[in-house]
PDB file of C-alpha atoms in Angstrom:
ATOM      1  CA  MET A   1    -122.153 136.618 -32.246  1.00 34.00           C
ATOM      2  CA  ASN A   2    -119.411 133.775 -32.866  1.00 43.00           C
ATOM      3  CA  ASP A   3    -115.949 134.273 -31.997  1.00 50.00           C
ATOM      4  CA  VAL A   4    -113.059 133.034 -34.277  1.00 49.00           C
ATOM      5  CA  LYS A   5    -110.711 132.800 -32.004  1.00 55.00           C
ATOM      6  CA  SER A   6    -112.193 129.503 -30.853  1.00 58.00           C
ATOM      7  CA  ASN A   7    -113.937 128.213 -34.268  1.00 73.00           C
ATOM      8  CA  PRO A   8    -111.558 124.716 -33.959  1.00 72.00           C
ATOM      9  CA  TRP A   9    -110.192 125.781 -37.721  1.00 70.00           C
ATOM     10  CA  TYR A  10    -108.931 128.705 -36.075  1.00 76.00           C
ATOM     11  CA  VAL A  11    -107.178 126.849 -33.149  1.00 84.00           C
ATOM     12  CA  GLY A  12    -105.450 124.501 -35.684  1.00 84.00           C
ATOM     13  CA  GLU A  13    -104.364 126.738 -38.760  1.00 87.00           C
ATOM     14  CA  ARG A  14    -103.051 129.159 -36.011  1.00 91.00           C
ATOM     15  CA  GLY A  15    -101.095 126.161 -34.328  1.00 92.00           C
ATOM     16  CA  GLU A  16     -99.228 125.393 -37.327  1.00 92.00           C
ATOM     17  CA  LEU A  17     -98.741 128.988 -38.203  1.00 93.00           C
ATOM     18  CA  LEU A  18     -96.465 129.836 -34.761  1.00 95.00           C
ATOM     19  CA  ALA A  19     -95.552 125.655 -35.237  1.00 95.00           C
ATOM     20  CA  GLY A  20     -93.987 127.415 -39.152  1.00 95.00           C
ATOM     21  CA  VAL A  21     -92.350 129.871 -37.474  1.00 96.00           C
ATOM     22  CA  PHE A  22     -90.468 128.278 -34.543  1.00 97.00           C
ATOM     23  CA  LEU A  23     -88.944 126.066 -37.078  1.00 97.00           C
ATOM     24  CA  LEU A  24     -87.852 128.435 -39.801  1.00 96.00           C
ATOM     25  CA  ASP A  25     -86.297 129.540 -37.142  1.00 95.00           C
ATOM     26  CA  LEU A  26     -84.206 126.534 -37.170  1.00 95.00           C
ATOM     27  CA  ASN A  27     -83.389 127.327 -40.126  1.00 94.00           C
ATOM     28  CA  PRO A  28     -84.145 124.504 -41.934  1.00 96.00           C
ATOM     29  CA  GLU A  29     -82.888 123.695 -46.276  1.00 95.00           C
ATOM     30  CA  TYR A  30     -86.173 122.406 -46.510  1.00 96.00           C
ATOM     31  CA  LEU A  31     -89.481 122.568 -45.353  1.00 95.00           C
ATOM     32  CA  GLY A  32     -92.946 121.332 -46.195  1.00 92.00           C
ATOM     33  CA  ARG A  33     -96.635 121.916 -45.311  1.00 89.00           C
ATOM     34  CA  ALA A  34     -98.921 118.588 -44.961  1.00 84.00           C
ATOM     35  CA  ILE A  35    -101.823 120.072 -46.546  1.00 76.00           C
ATOM     36  CA  LYS A  36    -103.874 117.353 -47.152  1.00 71.00           C
ATOM     37  CA  GLN A  37    -105.321 116.320 -43.597  1.00 67.00           C
ATOM     38  CA  PRO A  38    -105.229 113.068 -42.121  1.00 69.00           C
ATOM     39  CA  ALA A  39    -100.935 113.545 -43.161  1.00 71.00           C
ATOM     40  CA  ALA A  40     -99.197 111.521 -40.465  1.00 77.00           C
ATOM     41  CA  TYR A  41     -97.248 114.574 -40.017  1.00 87.00           C
ATOM     42  CA  ASP A  42     -97.969 118.304 -40.381  1.00 91.00           C
ATOM     43  CA  TYR A  43     -94.401 119.301 -41.509  1.00 94.00           C
ATOM     44  CA  LEU A  44     -91.459 117.982 -42.845  1.00 94.00           C
ATOM     45  CA  ALA A  45     -88.064 119.869 -42.289  1.00 96.00           C
ATOM     46  CA  THR A  46     -85.020 118.987 -43.717  1.00 96.00           C
ATOM     47  CA  PHE A  47     -81.448 120.374 -42.051  1.00 96.00           C
ATOM     48  CA  LYS A  48     -78.435 120.479 -43.415  1.00 94.00           C
ATOM     49  CA  PHE A  49     -75.352 119.542 -41.562  1.00 90.00           C
ATOM     50  CA  SER A  50     -71.276 119.398 -42.132  1.00 85.00           C
ATOM     51  CA  ASN A  51     -70.531 117.565 -45.109  1.00 84.00           C
ATOM     52  CA  ASP A  52     -74.044 118.070 -47.330  1.00 89.00           C
ATOM     53  CA  ARG A  53     -75.705 115.586 -44.522  1.00 90.00           C
ATOM     54  CA  LEU A  54     -79.194 115.470 -45.006  1.00 93.00           C
ATOM     55  CA  VAL A  55     -81.759 115.566 -41.751  1.00 94.00           C
ATOM     56  CA  THR A  56     -84.909 114.935 -41.537  1.00 95.00           C
ATOM     57  CA  ILE A  57     -88.084 115.364 -39.427  1.00 96.00           C
ATOM     58  CA  SER A  58     -91.263 114.931 -39.351  1.00 95.00           C
ATOM     59  CA  VAL A  59     -92.947 117.508 -36.840  1.00 96.00           C
ATOM     60  CA  GLU A  60     -96.323 117.295 -35.393  1.00 94.00           C
ATOM     61  CA  VAL A  61     -98.529 120.451 -33.611  1.00 94.00           C
ATOM     62  CA  LYS A  62    -101.174 119.918 -31.219  1.00 94.00           C
ATOM     63  CA  ALA A  63    -102.696 123.594 -30.697  1.00 93.00           C
ATOM     64  CA  THR A  64    -104.180 124.920 -27.906  1.00 93.00           C
ATOM     65  CA  GLU A  65    -106.174 127.399 -26.122  1.00 92.00           C
ATOM     66  CA  LYS A  66    -105.319 126.581 -22.412  1.00 92.00           C
ATOM     67  CA  PRO A  67    -101.438 127.810 -20.850  1.00 94.00           C
ATOM     68  CA  LEU A  68     -98.567 125.916 -21.839  1.00 95.00           C
ATOM     69  CA  ASN A  69     -97.716 123.471 -18.645  1.00 92.00           C
ATOM     70  CA  ASP A  70     -94.418 121.681 -17.800  1.00 94.00           C
ATOM     71  CA  ARG A  71     -96.278 118.837 -18.484  1.00 94.00           C
ATOM     72  CA  HIS A  72     -98.674 119.115 -20.949  1.00 94.00           C
ATOM     73  CA  ILE A  73    -101.405 116.320 -21.264  1.00 91.00           C
ATOM     74  CA  LEU A  74    -102.226 115.105 -24.918  1.00 91.00           C
ATOM     75  CA  LEU A  75    -105.391 112.962 -25.951  1.00 86.00           C
ATOM     76  CA  LEU A  76    -104.103 110.735 -28.806  1.00 86.00           C
ATOM     77  CA  PRO A  77    -105.151 107.771 -30.160  1.00 85.00           C
ATOM     78  CA  ARG A  78    -102.290 105.082 -28.939  1.00 83.00           C
ATOM     79  CA  ARG A  79    -102.021 103.709 -32.445  1.00 86.00           C
ATOM     80  CA  GLN A  80    -100.600 107.384 -33.100  1.00 86.00           C
ATOM     81  CA  VAL A  81     -98.800 107.431 -30.417  1.00 87.00           C
ATOM     82  CA  GLU A  82     -96.900 103.962 -31.080  1.00 88.00           C
ATOM     83  CA  ALA A  83     -96.503 105.372 -35.240  1.00 88.00           C
ATOM     84  CA  MET A  84     -94.274 108.497 -34.059  1.00 89.00           C
ATOM     85  CA  ARG A  85     -92.441 106.620 -31.981  1.00 88.00           C
ATOM     86  CA  SER A  86     -91.435 103.228 -34.149  1.00 88.00           C
ATOM     87  CA  SER A  87     -90.528 106.050 -37.471  1.00 89.00           C
ATOM     88  CA  ASN A  88     -87.690 105.897 -39.150  1.00 89.00           C
ATOM     89  CA  ILE A  89     -88.150 109.616 -39.627  1.00 92.00           C
ATOM     90  CA  PRO A  90     -88.291 111.236 -35.966  1.00 93.00           C
ATOM     91  CA  PHE A  91     -91.270 113.643 -35.186  1.00 94.00           C
ATOM     92  CA  LEU A  92     -91.358 116.355 -32.863  1.00 96.00           C
ATOM     93  CA  ILE A  93     -94.475 117.777 -31.248  1.00 96.00           C
ATOM     94  CA  VAL A  94     -94.827 120.950 -30.685  1.00 97.00           C
ATOM     95  CA  VAL A  95     -97.758 122.243 -29.069  1.00 97.00           C
ATOM     96  CA  ALA A  96     -98.478 125.774 -29.320  1.00 96.00           C
ATOM     97  CA  ASP A  97    -100.734 128.286 -27.105  1.00 95.00           C
ATOM     98  CA  VAL A  98    -102.190 130.304 -29.401  1.00 94.00           C
ATOM     99  CA  ILE A  99    -104.385 132.748 -27.374  1.00 92.00           C
ATOM    100  CA  ARG A 100    -100.675 133.373 -25.785  1.00 94.00           C
ATOM    101  CA  ASN A 101     -98.346 133.194 -29.215  1.00 94.00           C
ATOM    102  CA  ILE A 102     -96.088 130.329 -26.988  1.00 95.00           C
ATOM    103  CA  ILE A 103     -94.811 127.261 -27.997  1.00 97.00           C
ATOM    104  CA  GLY A 104     -93.254 123.804 -26.463  1.00 97.00           C
ATOM    105  CA  PHE A 105     -91.351 121.232 -27.855  1.00 98.00           C
ATOM    106  CA  ASN A 106     -90.399 118.001 -27.294  1.00 97.00           C
ATOM    107  CA  TRP A 107     -89.817 114.464 -29.100  1.00 96.00           C
ATOM    108  CA  ALA A 108     -92.639 112.152 -29.429  1.00 94.00           C
ATOM    109  CA  THR A 109     -90.250 109.421 -27.500  1.00 93.00           C
ATOM    110  CA  ALA A 110     -91.337 111.517 -24.705  1.00 94.00           C
ATOM    111  CA  LEU A 111     -94.386 110.995 -24.237  1.00 93.00           C
ATOM    112  CA  GLU A 112     -95.658 109.251 -20.793  1.00 91.00           C
ATOM    113  CA  ASP A 113     -98.143 107.223 -21.115  1.00 87.00           C
ATOM    114  CA  MET A 114    -101.139 108.229 -17.819  1.00 86.00           C
ATOM    115  CA  GLY A 115    -102.936 104.851 -18.311  1.00 75.00           C
ATOM    116  CA  GLY A 116    -106.264 104.524 -18.841  1.00 66.00           C
ATOM    117  CA  ARG A 117    -108.422 105.878 -21.657  1.00 60.00           C
ATOM    118  CA  ALA A 118    -110.131 108.831 -22.310  1.00 57.00           C
ATOM    119  CA  ARG A 119    -113.845 108.977 -23.192  1.00 62.00           C
ATOM    120  CA  MET A 120    -112.915 109.024 -26.689  1.00 61.00           C
ATOM    121  CA  VAL A 121    -112.714 105.665 -28.053  1.00 66.00           C
ATOM    122  CA  ASP A 122    -109.144 104.505 -28.657  1.00 76.00           C
ATOM    123  CA  TYR A 123    -107.628 107.764 -27.103  1.00 80.00           C
ATOM    124  CA  HIS A 124    -105.538 107.726 -24.324  1.00 83.00           C
ATOM    125  CA  ARG A 125    -103.889 110.673 -21.954  1.00 86.00           C
ATOM    126  CA  PHE A 126    -100.286 110.829 -22.328  1.00 92.00           C
ATOM    127  CA  ALA A 127     -98.441 113.073 -20.944  1.00 93.00           C
ATOM    128  CA  LEU A 128     -94.855 115.488 -22.934  1.00 96.00           C
ATOM    129  CA  PRO A 129     -92.379 117.123 -20.229  1.00 96.00           C
ATOM    130  CA  LEU A 130     -92.469 120.643 -22.474  1.00 97.00           C
ATOM    131  CA  ARG A 131     -89.204 122.812 -23.182  1.00 97.00           C
ATOM    132  CA  LYS A 132     -89.289 126.144 -24.056  1.00 96.00           C
ATOM    133  CA  PRO A 133     -87.320 127.768 -26.939  1.00 96.00           C
ATOM    134  CA  THR A 134     -85.088 129.410 -24.949  1.00 96.00           C
ATOM    135  CA  PRO A 135     -81.736 129.958 -26.945  1.00 96.00           C
ATOM    136  CA  GLU A 136     -80.145 126.759 -24.920  1.00 96.00           C
ATOM    137  CA  GLU A 137     -82.868 124.810 -25.666  1.00 96.00           C
ATOM    138  CA  VAL A 138     -82.955 125.252 -29.063  1.00 96.00           C
ATOM    139  CA  GLY A 139     -79.485 124.887 -29.447  1.00 94.00           C
ATOM    140  CA  ALA A 140     -79.885 121.777 -27.946  1.00 94.00           C
ATOM    141  CA  LEU A 141     -82.611 120.716 -29.980  1.00 96.00           C
ATOM    142  CA  LYS A 142     -80.686 121.395 -33.287  1.00 94.00           C
ATOM    143  CA  ALA A 143     -77.434 119.363 -31.744  1.00 93.00           C
ATOM    144  CA  GLU A 144     -80.349 116.442 -31.047  1.00 95.00           C
ATOM    145  CA  ILE A 145     -81.480 116.779 -35.331  1.00 95.00           C
ATOM    146  CA  GLU A 146     -77.936 116.723 -36.279  1.00 92.00           C
ATOM    147  CA  GLY A 147     -77.059 114.224 -34.196  1.00 88.00           C
ATOM    148  CA  GLN A 148     -80.013 111.832 -35.510  1.00 81.00           C
ATOM    149  CA  GLN A 149     -79.100 108.567 -37.308  1.00 58.00           C
ATOM    150  CA  SER A 150     -80.221 108.094 -40.795  1.00 50.00           C
ATOM    151  CA  PRO A 151     -81.572 104.120 -41.198  1.00 45.00           C
ATOM    152  CA  ALA A 152     -79.069 101.694 -41.720  1.00 39.00           C
TER     153      ALA A 152
END
């Protein structure tokens, strides 16, 4: 019998749904999910702040069946990491443990190149220090989003 929980489509879909719930808890003005893949992002979220100022962020979701660590290891194409880091829209990475219903997050700028290539061509190992969605960290994330500058 095929265990549906270990199917890649299930893991990815569940990870995106968990991330969507997390993003909705941040109270965005707009939350859009990319339905055609590959896309440059999984979600776009727009937040409204004082004086009707709008700030948009991109969200990349990484789903896993493994427990989350303080420094989560991701295999990513270097080109994708460079694109996320240099984007004029800030990228938030949300890592979702789909077995335990736990998420962690951090900005793409926090990715640490661990050097060397992974076994898959053009993929590299990156460590992402994960922040937990505690009330303090969520409050800090909202303040960071509000502090994002619009491109000149």
